[in-house]
PDB file of C-alpha atoms in Angstrom:
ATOM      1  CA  UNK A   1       9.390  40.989 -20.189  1.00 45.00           C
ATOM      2  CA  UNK A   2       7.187  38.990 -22.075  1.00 45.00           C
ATOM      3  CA  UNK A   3       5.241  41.405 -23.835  1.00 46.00           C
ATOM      4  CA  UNK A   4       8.397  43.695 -24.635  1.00 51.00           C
ATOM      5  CA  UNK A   5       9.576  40.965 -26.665  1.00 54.00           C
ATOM      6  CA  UNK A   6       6.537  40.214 -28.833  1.00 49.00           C
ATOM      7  CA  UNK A   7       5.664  43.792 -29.501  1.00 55.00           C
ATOM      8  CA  UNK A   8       8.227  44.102 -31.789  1.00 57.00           C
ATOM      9  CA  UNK A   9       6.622  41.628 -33.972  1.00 60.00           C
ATOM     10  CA  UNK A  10       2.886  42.974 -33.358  1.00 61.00           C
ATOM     11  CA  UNK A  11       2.032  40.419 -31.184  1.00 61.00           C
ATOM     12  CA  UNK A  12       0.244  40.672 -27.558  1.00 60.00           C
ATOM     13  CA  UNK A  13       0.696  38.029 -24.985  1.00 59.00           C
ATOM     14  CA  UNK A  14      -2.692  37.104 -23.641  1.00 62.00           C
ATOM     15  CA  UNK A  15      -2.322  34.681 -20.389  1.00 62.00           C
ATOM     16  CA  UNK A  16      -5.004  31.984 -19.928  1.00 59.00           C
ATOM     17  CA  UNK A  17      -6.793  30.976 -16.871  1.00 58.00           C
ATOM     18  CA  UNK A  18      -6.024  27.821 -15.248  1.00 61.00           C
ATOM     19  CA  UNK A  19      -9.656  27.143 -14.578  1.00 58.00           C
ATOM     20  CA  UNK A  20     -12.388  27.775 -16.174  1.00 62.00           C
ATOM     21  CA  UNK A  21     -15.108  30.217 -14.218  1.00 66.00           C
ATOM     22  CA  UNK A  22     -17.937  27.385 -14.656  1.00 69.00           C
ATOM     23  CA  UNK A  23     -15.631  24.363 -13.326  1.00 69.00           C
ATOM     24  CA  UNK A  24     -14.837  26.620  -9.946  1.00 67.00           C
ATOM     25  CA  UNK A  25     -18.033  27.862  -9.221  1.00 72.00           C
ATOM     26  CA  UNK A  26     -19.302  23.695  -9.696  1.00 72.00           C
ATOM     27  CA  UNK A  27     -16.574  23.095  -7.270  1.00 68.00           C
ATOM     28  CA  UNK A  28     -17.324  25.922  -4.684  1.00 70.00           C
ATOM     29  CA  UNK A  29     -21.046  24.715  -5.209  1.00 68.00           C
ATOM     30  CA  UNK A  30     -20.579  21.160  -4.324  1.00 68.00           C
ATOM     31  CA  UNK A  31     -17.783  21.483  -1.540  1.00 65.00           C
ATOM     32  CA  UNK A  32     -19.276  24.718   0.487  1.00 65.00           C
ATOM     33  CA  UNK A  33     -19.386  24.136   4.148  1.00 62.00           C
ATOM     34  CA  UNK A  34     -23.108  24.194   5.411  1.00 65.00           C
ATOM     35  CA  UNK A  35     -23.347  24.969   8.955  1.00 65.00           C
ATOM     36  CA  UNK A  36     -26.644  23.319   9.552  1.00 69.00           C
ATOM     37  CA  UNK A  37     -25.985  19.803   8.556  1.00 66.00           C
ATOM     38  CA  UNK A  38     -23.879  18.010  11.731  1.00 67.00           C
ATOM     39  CA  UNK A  39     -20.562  16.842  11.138  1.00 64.00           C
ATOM     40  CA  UNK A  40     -18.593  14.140  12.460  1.00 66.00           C
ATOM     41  CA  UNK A  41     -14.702  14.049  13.828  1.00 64.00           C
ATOM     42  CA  UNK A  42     -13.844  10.650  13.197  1.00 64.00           C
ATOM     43  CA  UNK A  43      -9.890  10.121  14.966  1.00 69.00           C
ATOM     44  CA  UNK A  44      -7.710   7.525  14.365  1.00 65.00           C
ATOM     45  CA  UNK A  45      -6.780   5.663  17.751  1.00 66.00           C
ATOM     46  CA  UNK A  46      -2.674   6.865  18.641  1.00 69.00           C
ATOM     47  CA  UNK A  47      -0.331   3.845  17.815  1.00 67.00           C
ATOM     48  CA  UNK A  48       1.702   2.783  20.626  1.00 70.00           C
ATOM     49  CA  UNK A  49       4.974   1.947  18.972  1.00 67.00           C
ATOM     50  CA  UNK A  50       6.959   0.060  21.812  1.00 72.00           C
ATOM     51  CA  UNK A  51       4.295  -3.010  21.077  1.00 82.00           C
ATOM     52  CA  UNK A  52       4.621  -3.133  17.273  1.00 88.00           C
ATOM     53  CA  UNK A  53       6.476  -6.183  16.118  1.00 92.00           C
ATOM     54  CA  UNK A  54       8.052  -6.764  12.702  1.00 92.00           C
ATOM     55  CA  UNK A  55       8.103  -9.402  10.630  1.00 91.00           C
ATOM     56  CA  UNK A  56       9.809  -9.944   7.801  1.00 93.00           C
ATOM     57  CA  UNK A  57       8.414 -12.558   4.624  1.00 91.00           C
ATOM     58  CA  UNK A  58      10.265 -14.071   1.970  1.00 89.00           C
ATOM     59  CA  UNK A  59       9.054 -16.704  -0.686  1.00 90.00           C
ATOM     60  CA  UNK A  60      11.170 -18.707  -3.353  1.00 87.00           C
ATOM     61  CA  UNK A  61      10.732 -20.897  -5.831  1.00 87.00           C
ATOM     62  CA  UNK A  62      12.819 -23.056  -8.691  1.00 87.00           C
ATOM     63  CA  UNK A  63      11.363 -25.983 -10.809  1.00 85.00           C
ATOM     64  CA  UNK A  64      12.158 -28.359  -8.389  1.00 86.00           C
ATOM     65  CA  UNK A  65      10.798 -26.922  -4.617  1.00 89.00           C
ATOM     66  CA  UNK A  66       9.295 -23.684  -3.236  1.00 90.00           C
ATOM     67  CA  UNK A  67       9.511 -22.517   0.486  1.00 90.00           C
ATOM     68  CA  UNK A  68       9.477 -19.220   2.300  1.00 90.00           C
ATOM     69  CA  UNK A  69      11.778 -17.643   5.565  1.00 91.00           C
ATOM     70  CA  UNK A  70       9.976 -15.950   8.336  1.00 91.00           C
ATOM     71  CA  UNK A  71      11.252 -13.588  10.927  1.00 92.00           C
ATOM     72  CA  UNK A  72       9.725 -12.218  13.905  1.00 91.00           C
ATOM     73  CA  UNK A  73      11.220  -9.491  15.820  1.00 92.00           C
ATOM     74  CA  UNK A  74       9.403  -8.658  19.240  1.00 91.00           C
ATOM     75  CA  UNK A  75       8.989  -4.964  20.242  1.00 92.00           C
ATOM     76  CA  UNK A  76      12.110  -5.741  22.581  1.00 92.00           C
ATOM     77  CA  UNK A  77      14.244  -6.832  19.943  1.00 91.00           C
ATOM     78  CA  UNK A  78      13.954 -11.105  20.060  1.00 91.00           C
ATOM     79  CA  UNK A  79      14.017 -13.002  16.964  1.00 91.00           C
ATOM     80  CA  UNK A  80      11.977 -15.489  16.068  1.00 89.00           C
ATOM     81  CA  UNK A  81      13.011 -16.922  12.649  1.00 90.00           C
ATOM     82  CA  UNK A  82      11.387 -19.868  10.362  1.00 88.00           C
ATOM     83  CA  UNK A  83      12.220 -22.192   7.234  1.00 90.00           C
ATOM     84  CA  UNK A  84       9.591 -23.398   5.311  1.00 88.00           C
ATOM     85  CA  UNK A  85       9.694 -25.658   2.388  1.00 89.00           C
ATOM     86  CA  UNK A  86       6.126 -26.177   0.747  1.00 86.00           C
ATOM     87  CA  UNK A  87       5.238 -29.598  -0.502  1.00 87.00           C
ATOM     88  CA  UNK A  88       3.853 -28.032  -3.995  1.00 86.00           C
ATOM     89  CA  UNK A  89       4.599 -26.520  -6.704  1.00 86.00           C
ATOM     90  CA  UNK A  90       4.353 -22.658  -6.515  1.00 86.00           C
ATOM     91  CA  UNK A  91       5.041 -19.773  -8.907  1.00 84.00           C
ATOM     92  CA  UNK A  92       7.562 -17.417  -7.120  1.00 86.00           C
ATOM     93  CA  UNK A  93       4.390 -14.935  -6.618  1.00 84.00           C
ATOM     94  CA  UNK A  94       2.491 -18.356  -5.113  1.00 87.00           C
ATOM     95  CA  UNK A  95       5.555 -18.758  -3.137  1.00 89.00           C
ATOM     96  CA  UNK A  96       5.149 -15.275  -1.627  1.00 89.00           C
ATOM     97  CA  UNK A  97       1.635 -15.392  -0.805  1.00 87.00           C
ATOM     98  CA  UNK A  98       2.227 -18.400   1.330  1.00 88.00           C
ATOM     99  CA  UNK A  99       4.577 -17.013   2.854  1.00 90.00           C
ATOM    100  CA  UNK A 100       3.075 -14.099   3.982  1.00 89.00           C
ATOM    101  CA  UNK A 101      -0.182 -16.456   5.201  1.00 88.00           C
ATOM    102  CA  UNK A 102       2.175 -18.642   6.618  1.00 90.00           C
ATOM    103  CA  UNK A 103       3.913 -15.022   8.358  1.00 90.00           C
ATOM    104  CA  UNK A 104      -0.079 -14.200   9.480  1.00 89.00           C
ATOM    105  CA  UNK A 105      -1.002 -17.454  11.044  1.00 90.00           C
ATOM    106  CA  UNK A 106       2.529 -17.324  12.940  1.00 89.00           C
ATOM    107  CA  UNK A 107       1.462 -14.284  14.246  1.00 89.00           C
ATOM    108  CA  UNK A 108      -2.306 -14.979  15.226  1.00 90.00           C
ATOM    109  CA  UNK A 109      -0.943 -18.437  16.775  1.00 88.00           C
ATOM    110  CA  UNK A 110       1.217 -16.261  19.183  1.00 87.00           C
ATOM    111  CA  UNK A 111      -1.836 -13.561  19.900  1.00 87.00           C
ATOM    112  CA  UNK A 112       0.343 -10.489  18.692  1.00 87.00           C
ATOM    113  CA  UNK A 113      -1.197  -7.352  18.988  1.00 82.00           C
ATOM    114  CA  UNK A 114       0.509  -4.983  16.135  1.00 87.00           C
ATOM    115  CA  UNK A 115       2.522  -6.098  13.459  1.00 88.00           C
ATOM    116  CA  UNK A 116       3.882  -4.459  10.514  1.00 89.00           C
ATOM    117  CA  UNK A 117       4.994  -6.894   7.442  1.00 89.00           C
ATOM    118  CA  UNK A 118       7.961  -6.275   5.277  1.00 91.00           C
ATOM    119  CA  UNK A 119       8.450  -8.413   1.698  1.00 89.00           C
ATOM    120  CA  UNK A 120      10.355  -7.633  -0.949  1.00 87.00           C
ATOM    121  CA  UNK A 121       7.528  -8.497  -3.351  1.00 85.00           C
ATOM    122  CA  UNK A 122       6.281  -5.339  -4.926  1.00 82.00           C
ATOM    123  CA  UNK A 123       3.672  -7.427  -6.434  1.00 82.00           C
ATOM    124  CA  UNK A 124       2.320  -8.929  -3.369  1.00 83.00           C
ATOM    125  CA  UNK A 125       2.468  -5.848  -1.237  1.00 83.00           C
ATOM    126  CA  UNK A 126       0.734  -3.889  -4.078  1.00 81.00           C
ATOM    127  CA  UNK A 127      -1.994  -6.633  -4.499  1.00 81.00           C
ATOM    128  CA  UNK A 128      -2.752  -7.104  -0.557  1.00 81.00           C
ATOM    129  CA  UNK A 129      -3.341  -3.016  -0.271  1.00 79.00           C
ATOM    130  CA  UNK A 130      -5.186  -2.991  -3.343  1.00 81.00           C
ATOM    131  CA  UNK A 131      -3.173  -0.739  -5.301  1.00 81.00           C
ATOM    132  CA  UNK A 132      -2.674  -3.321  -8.173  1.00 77.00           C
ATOM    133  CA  UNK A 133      -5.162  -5.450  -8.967  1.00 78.00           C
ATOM    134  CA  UNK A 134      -4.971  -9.528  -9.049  1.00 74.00           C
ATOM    135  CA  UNK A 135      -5.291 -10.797 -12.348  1.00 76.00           C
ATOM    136  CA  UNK A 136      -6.529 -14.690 -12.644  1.00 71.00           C
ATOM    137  CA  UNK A 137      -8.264 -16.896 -10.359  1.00 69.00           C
ATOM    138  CA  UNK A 138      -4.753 -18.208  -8.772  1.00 69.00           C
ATOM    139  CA  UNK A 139      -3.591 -14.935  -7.480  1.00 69.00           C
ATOM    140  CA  UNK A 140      -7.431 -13.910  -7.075  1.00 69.00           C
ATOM    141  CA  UNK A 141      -8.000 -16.590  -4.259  1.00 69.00           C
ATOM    142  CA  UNK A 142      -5.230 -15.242  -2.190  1.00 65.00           C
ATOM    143  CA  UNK A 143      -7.418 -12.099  -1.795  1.00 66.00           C
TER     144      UNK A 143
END
């Protein structure tokens, strides 16, 4: 259809490759399977759901007081909530970091096996997986 259209005006349509011939044979070259070095199957132990609990982190701050609210929910569905009001000043990002240690020593105080944490901090979560990174020595020393 292409080429019907340009040859009225003399012109041939000429498709490129989408890779080069030297890039894929470097690729085929580097990632060919050789069947005499050993490999190893590394698995990833299954996840037993019915003993994951959840908890749940949120920090605040204004110019006058910072704190943070906890809740626990046990695999069987009990609640376990928390107030905290910190007796420093904190950023609101301080305030969610605390929260979240606050959140991790809660959990480690009670011995419980599988958590996983929600926060509302895109920041934070970002940060603590290491998809952002921390910039200055504040945020740095919650890492």
């Amino acid at each position: 259809m292409v080429s019907v259209e340009l040859s009225q005006f003399d012109i041939n349509f000429q498709p490129r490759t989408t890779i080069k011939g030297q890039a894929l044979t470097d690729f085929i070259a580097e990632f060919t399977y050789d069947v005499d070095l050993p490999t190893k199957v590394i698995e990833k132990p299954a996840m037993d759901l019915t003993k994951l609990w959840k908890l749940y982190i949120d920090g605040s701050s204004n110019e006058n007081r910072a704190g943070a609210g906890l809740m626990l929910i046990s695999p069987e569905g009990h609640n376990i909530h928390c107030a905290l009001r910190f007796g420093f000043p904190a950023s609101n990002n301080k305030a969610e970091y605390e929260a979240l240690i606050a959140g991790l020593k809660l959990v480690q105080e009670m011995r419980v096996g599988m958590i996983k944490v929600y926060n509302d901090s895109k920041l934070v979560v970002c940060q603590v997986i290491g998809d952002y990174q921390a910039r200055g020595g504040k945020m740095l020393a919650y890492l």
